[in-house]
CSV table of C-alpha atoms in Angstrom, one decimal:
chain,number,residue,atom,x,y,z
C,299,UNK,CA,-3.5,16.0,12.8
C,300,UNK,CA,-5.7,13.0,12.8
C,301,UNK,CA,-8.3,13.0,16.0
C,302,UNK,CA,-7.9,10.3,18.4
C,303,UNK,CA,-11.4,9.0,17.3
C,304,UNK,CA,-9.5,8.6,13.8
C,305,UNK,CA,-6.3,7.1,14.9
C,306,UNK,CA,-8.7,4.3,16.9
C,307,UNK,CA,-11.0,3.1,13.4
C,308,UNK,CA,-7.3,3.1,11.7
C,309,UNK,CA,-5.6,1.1,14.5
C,310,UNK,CA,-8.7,-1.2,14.6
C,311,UNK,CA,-8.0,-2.4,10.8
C,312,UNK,CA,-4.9,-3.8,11.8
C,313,UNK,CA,-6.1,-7.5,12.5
C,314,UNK,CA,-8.1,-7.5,9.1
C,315,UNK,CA,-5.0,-6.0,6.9
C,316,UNK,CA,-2.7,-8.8,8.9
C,317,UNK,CA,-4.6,-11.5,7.5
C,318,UNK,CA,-6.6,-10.0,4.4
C,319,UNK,CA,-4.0,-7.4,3.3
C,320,UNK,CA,-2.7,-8.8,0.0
C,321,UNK,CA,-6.0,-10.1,-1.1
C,322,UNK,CA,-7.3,-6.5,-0.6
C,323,UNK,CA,-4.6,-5.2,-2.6
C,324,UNK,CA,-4.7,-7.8,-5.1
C,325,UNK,CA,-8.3,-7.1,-5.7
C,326,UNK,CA,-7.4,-3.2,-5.9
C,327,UNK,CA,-4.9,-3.9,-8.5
C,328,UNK,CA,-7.6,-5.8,-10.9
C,329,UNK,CA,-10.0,-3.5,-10.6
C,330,UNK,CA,-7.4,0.0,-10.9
C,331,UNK,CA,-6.1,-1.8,-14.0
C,332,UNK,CA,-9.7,-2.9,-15.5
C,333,UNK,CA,-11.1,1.0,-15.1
C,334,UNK,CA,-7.6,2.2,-16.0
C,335,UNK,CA,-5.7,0.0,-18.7
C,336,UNK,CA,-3.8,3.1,-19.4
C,337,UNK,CA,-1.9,2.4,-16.0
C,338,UNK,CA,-0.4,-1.0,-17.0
C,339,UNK,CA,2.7,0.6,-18.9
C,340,UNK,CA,3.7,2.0,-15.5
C,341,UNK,CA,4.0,-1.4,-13.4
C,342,UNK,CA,6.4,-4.0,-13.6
C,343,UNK,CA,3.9,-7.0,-14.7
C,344,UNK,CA,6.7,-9.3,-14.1
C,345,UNK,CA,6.0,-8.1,-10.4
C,346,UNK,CA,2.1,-8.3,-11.2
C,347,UNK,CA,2.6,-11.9,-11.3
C,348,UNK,CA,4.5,-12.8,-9.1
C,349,UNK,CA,1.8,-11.0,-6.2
C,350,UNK,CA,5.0,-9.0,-5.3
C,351,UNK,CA,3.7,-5.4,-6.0
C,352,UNK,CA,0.6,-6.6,-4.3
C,353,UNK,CA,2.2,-7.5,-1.1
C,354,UNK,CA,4.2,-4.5,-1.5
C,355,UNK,CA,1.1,-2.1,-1.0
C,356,UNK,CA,-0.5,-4.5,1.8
C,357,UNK,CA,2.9,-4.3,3.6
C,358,UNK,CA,2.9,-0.6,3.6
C,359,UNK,CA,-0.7,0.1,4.1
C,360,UNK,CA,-1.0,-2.5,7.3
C,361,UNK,CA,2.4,-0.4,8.8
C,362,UNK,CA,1.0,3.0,8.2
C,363,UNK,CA,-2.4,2.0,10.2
C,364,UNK,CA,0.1,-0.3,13.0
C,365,UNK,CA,2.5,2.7,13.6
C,366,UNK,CA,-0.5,5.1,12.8
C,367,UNK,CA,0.5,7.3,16.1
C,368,UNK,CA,3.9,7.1,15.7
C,369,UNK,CA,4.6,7.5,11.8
C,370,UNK,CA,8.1,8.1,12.3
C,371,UNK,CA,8.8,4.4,12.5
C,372,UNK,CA,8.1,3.9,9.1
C,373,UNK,CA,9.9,6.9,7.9
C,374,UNK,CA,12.8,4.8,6.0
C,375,UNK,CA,9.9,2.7,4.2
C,376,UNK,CA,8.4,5.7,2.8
C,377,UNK,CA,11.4,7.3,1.9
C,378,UNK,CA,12.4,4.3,-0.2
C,379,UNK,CA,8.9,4.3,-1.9
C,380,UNK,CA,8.8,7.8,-2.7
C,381,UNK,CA,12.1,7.6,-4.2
C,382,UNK,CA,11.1,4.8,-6.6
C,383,UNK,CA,7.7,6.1,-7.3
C,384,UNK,CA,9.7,9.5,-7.8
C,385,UNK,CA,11.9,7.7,-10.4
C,386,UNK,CA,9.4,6.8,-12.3
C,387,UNK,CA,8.0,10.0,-12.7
């Protein structure tokens, strides 16, 4: 269980994942697939492109830290992740 001191700093990166979100994930994704090339056969690089897999991952990450106390609102959004990151093995 995350302490309420915890659930404040997550809640308070809210603003900053609104607007910055997919240029932090964006960024991630250059440097996970400079240090790990290896990982590029597992992503769709049509998706890549596009910025799609990239919003994706913002999306998710700025609803987990909105709904940070109450996770169970973004229980159908994690179930459909996990089911496609489960596909892929």
């Amino acid at each position: 269980m995350l302490s309420n001191e915890s659930i404040a700093i997550i809640k308070s990166t809210v603003p900053v994942l609104e607007v910055h979100g997919t240029a932090i994930t964006t960024r991630f994704y250059q440097l996970l697939f400079l240090n790990h090339p290896e990982l590029l056969n597992i992503f769709n690089h049509a998706n890549q492109k596009k910025g799609k897999q990239q919003a994706a991952l913002a999306n998710a990450v700025y609803a987990a830290a909105l709904h940070i106390d109450h996770l169970e609102n973004i229980l159908p959004a994690v179930r459909q992740i996990s089911h496609k990151h489960r596909s892929l093995g």
